Tab-separated table of C-alpha atoms in Angstrom:
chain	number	residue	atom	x	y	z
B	131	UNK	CA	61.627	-37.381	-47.226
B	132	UNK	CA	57.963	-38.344	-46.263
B	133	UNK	CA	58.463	-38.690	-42.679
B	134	UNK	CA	58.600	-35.089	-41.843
B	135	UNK	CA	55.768	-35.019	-44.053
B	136	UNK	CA	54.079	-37.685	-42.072
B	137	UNK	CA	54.744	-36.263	-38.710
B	138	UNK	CA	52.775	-32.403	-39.855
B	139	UNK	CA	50.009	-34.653	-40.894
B	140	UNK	CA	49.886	-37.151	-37.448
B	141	UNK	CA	50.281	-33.477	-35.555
B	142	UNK	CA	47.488	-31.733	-37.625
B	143	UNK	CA	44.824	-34.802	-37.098
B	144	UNK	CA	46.097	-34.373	-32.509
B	145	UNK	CA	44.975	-30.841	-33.025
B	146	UNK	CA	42.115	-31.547	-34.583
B	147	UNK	CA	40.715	-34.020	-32.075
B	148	UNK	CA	41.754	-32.283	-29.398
B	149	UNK	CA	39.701	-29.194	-30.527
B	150	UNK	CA	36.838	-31.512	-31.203
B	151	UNK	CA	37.211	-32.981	-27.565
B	152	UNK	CA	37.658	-29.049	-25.951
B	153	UNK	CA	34.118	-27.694	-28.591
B	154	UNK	CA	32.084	-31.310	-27.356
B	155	UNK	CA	32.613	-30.289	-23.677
B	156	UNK	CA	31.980	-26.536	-24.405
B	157	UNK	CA	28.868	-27.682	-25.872
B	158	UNK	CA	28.349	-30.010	-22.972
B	159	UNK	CA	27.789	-27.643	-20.647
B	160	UNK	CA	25.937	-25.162	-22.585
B	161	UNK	CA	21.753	-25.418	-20.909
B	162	UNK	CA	19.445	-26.759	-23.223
B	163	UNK	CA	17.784	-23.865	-25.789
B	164	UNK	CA	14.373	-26.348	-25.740
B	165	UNK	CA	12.725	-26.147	-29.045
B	166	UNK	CA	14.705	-25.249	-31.716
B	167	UNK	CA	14.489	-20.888	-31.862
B	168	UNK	CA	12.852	-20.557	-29.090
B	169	UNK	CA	14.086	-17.954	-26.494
B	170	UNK	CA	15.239	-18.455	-23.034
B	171	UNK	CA	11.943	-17.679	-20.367
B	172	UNK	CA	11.747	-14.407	-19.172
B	173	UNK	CA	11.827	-13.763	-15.447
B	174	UNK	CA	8.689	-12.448	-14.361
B	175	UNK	CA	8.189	-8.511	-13.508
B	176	UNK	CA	7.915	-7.745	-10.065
B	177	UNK	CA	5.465	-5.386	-8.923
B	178	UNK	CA	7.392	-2.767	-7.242
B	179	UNK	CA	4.165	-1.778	-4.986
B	180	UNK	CA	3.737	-5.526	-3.595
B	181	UNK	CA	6.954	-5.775	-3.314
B	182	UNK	CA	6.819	-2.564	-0.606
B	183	UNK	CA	4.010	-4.399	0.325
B	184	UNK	CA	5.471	-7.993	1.386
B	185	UNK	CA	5.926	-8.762	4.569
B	186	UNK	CA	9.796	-8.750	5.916
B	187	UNK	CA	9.532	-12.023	7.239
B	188	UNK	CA	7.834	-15.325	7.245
B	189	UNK	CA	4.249	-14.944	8.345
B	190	UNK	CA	2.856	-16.029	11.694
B	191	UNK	CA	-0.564	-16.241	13.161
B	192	UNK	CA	-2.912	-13.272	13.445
B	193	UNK	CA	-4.037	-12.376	17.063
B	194	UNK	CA	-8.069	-11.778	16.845
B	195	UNK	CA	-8.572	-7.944	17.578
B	196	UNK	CA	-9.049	-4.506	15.387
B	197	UNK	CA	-6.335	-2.264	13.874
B	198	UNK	CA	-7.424	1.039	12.425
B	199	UNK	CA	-5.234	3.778	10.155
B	200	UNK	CA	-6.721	6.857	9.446
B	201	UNK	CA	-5.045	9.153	6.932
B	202	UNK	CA	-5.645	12.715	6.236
B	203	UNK	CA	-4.910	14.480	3.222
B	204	UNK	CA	-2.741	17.708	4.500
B	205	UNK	CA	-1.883	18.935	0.792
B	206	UNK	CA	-2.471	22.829	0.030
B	207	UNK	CA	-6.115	22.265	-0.778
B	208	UNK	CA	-7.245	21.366	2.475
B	209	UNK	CA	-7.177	24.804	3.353
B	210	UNK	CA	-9.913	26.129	1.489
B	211	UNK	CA	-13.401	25.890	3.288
B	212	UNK	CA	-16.771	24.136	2.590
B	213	UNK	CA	-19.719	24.459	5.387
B	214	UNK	CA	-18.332	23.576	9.229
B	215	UNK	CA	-20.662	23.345	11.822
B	216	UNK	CA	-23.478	25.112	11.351
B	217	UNK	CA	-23.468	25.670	7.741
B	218	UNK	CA	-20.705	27.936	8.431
B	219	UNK	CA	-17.874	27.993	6.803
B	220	UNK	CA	-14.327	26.285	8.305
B	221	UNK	CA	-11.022	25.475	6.767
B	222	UNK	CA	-11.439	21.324	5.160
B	223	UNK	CA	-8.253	20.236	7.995
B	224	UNK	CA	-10.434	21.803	10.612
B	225	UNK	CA	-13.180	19.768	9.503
B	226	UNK	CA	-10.919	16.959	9.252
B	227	UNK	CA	-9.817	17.231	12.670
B	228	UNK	CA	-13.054	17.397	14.767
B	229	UNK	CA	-14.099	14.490	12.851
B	230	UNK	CA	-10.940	12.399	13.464
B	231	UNK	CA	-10.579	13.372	16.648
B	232	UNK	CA	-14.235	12.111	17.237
B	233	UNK	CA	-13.748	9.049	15.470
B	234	UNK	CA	-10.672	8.202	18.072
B	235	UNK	CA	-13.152	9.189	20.663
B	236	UNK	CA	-15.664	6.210	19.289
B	237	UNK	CA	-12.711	3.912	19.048
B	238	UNK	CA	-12.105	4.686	22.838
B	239	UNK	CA	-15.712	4.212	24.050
B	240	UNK	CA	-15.921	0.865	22.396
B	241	UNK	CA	-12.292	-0.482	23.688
B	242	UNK	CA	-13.487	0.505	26.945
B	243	UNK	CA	-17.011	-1.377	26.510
B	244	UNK	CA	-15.364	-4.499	25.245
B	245	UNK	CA	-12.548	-4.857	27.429
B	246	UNK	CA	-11.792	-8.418	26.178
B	247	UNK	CA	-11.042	-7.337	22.520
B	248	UNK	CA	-7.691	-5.940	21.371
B	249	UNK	CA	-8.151	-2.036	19.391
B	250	UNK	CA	-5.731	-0.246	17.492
B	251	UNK	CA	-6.035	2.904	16.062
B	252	UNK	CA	-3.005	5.381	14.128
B	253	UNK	CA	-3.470	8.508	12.412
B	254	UNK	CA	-1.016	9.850	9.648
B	255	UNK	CA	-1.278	13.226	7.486
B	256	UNK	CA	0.167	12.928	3.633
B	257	UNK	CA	1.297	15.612	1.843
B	258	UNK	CA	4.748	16.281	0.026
B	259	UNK	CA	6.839	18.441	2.300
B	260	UNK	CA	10.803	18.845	1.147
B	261	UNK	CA	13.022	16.724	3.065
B	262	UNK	CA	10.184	14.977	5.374
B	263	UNK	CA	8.758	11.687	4.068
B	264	UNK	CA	5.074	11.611	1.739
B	265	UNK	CA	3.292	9.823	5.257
B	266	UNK	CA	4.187	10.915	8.718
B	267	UNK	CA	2.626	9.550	12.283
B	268	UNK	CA	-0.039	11.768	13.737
B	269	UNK	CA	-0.893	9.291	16.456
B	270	UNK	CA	1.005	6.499	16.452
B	271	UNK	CA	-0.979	2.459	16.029
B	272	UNK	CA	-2.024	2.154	19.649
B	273	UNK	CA	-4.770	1.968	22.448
B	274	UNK	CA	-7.444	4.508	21.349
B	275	UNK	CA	-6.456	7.807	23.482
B	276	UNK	CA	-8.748	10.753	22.432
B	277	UNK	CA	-7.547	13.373	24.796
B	278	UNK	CA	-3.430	12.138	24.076
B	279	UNK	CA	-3.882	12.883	20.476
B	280	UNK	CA	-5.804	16.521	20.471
B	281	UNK	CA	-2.220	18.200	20.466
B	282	UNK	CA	-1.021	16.222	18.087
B	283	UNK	CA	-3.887	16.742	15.586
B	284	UNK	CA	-3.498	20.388	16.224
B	285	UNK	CA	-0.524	20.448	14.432
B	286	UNK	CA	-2.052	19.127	11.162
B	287	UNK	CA	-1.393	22.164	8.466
B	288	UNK	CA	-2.142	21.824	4.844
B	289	UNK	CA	0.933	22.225	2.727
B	290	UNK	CA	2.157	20.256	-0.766
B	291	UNK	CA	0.793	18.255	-3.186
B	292	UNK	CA	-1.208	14.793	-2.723
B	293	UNK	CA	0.708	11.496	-2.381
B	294	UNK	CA	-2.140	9.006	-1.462
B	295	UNK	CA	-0.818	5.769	-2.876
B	296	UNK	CA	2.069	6.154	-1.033
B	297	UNK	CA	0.350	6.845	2.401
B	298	UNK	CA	-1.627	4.035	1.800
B	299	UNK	CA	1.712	1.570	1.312
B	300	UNK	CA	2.892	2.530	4.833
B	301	UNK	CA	0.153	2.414	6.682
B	302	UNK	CA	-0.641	-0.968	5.719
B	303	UNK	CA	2.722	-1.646	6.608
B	304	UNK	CA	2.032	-0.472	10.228
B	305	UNK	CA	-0.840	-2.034	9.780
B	306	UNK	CA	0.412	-5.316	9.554
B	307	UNK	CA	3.082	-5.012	11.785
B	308	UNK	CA	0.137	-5.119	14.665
B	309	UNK	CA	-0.276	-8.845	13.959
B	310	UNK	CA	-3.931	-8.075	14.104
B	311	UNK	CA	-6.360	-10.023	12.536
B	312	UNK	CA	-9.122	-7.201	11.203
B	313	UNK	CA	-7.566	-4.664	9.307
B	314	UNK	CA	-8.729	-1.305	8.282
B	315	UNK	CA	-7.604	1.470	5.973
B	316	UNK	CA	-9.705	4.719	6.091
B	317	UNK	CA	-8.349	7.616	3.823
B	318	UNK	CA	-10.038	11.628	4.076
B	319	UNK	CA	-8.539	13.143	0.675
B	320	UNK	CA	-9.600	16.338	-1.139
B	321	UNK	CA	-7.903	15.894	-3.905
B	322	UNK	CA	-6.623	13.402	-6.519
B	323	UNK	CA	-3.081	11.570	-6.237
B	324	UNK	CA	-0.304	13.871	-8.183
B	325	UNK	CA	3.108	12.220	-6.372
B	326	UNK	CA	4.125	8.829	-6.213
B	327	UNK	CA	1.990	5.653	-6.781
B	328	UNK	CA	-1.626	6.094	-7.412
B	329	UNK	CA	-4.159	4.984	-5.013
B	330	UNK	CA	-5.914	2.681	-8.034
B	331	UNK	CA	-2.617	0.781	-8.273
B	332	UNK	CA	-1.983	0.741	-4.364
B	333	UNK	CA	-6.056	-0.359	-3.859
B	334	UNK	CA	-5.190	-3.690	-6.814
B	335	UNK	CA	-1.883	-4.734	-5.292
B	336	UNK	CA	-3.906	-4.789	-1.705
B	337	UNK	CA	-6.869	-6.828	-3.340
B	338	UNK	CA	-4.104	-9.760	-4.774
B	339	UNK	CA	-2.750	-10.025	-0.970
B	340	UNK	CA	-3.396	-13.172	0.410
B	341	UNK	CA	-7.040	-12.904	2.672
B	342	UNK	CA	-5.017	-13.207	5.959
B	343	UNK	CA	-3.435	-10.500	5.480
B	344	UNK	CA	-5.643	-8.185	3.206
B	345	UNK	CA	-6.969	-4.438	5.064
B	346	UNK	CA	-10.842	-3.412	4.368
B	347	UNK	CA	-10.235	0.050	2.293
B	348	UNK	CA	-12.631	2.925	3.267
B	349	UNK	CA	-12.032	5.966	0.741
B	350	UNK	CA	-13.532	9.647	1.474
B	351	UNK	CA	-14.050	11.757	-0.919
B	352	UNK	CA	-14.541	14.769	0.903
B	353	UNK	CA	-15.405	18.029	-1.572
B	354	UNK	CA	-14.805	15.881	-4.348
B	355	UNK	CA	-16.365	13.696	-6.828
B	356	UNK	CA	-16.146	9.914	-5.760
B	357	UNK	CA	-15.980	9.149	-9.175
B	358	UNK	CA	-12.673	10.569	-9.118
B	359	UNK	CA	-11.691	7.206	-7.263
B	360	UNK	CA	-13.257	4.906	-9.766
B	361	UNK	CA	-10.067	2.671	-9.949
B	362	UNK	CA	-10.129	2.457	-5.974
B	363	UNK	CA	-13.880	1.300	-6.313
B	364	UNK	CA	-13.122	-1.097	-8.845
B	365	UNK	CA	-10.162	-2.852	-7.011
B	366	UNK	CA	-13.073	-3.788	-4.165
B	367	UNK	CA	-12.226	-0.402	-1.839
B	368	UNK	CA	-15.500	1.583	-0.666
B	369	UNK	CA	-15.656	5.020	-1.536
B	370	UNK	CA	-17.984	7.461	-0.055
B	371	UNK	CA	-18.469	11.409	-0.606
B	372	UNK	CA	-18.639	14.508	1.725
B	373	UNK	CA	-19.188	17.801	0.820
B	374	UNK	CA	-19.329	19.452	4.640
B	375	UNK	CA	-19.114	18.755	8.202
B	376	UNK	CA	-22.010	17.371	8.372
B	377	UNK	CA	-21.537	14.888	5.449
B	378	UNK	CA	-18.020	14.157	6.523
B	379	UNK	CA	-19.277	13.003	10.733
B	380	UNK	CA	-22.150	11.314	8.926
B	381	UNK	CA	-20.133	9.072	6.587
B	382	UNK	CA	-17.125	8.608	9.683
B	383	UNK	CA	-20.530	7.399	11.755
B	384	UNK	CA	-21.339	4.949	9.160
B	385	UNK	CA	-17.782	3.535	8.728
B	386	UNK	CA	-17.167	3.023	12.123
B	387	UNK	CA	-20.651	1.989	13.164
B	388	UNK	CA	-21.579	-0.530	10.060
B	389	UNK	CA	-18.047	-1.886	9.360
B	390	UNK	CA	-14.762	-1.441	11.087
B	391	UNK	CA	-16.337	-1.811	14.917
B	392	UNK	CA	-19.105	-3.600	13.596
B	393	UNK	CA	-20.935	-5.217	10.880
B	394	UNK	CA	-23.643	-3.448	8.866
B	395	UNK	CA	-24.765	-3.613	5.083
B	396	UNK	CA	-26.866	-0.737	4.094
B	397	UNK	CA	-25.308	2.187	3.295
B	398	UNK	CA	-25.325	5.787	4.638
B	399	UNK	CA	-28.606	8.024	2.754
B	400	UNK	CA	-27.728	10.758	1.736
């Protein structure tokens, strides 16, 4: 009569150490917690902006030479006038044209006077337009070509709301696809950023780049207050005011003159 009895218990005490056996190797495998209650590590955040930022593949050596991006604010604002030429008074994107398109003319003369250095210079207009991107080419990142770009300027019209940050992230993209080793960033806005990434946020994740790769940051405040751009200051960008034509050539004069063709610490009286 015990036998049976026997066998149940010899079965139960198998199933027993086989669950042991199955929970030690479950436990086996399990990683280690570290300290007891303490939770796992927690990935760290990307930045969404440096990642837009990063380069799409490894990095390779800089070529010495200049490369220029000048972006114009073409939101609804820039239609309203302050004093042209003159003291007379002319539409802000008509303003912002002559000036550009004299600044391209600078970047020409000096190519043409150092014909052993490499120059680059784009332009792009930002704006929010339905179904066309935040930043669009003007004149693409190339040999400076004043009289090529004058149509293309031209058709520079102020419409939409103010995406700056955003304008900023491509460019430097464009920027950096140049494989220059001097890089510059010069943005003409009326207006403070109300679409997409701010130009504070855009100006820090620039600063962390590594030096190699990092873009001097000119900022015009042009019939604004620079304060307005406090953030973009603060990051280590330059930001300068205009309140007419006259301010706006001045200040394009001293940016081109003093830093991105040259090298020049005062800065511009007003």
């Amino acid at each position: 009569m015990q036998r049976p009895r026997r066998r149940r218990v010899a079965l139960w005490i198998a199933v027993a150490i086989l669950a042991a056996a199955w929970l030690n190797r479950r436990l086996e495998r399990r990683p280690d917690p570290g300290p007891t209650g303490a939770r796992p590590a927690a990935r760290p955040a990307v930045n969404p902006i440096e990642a837009l930022l990063a380069p799409s593949g490894p990095a390779s050596p800089r070529q010495e030479g200049i490369a220029a991006a000048i972006l114009v604010d073409a939101s609804g604002s820039m239609a309203d006038s302050v004093a042209g030429e003159g003291a007379a008074p002319a539409t802000k994107i008509a303003i912002a044209r002559r000036t550009v398109s004299t600044a391209l003319g600078r970047f020409e003369a000096f190519a043409r006077e150092h014909p052993d250095r490499t120059v680059r210079v784009g332009v792009y207009e930002f704006s929010s337009r339905e179904g066309r991107p935040p930043c669009r080419v003007v004149v693409p990142l190339g040999a400076p070509d004043r009289a090529a770009a004058e149509k293309a300027l031209a058709r520079i019209v102020p419409k939409g709301g103010t995406p700056i940050g955003d304008a900023m992230i491509q460019a430097k993209r464009d920027l950096d696809a140049t494989g220059l080793s001097r890089l510059h960033l010069l943005v003409v806005t009326d207006g403070e950023n109300n679409r997409g990434y701010t130009p504070g946020s855009v100006a820090s994740a620039l600063a962390r780049q590594p030096e190699a790769m990092r873009a001097s940051l000119y900022f015009v405040a042009f019939d604004i207050a620079a304060e307005r751009f406090k953030a973009v200051r603060e990051a280590g960008g330059l930001v300068l005011a205009a309140a007419s034509e006259a301010d706006l050539n001045q200040t394009f004069d001293y940016l081109l003159t003093g830093k991105i063709l040259a090298e020049q610490p005062a800065v511009p009286e007003r």
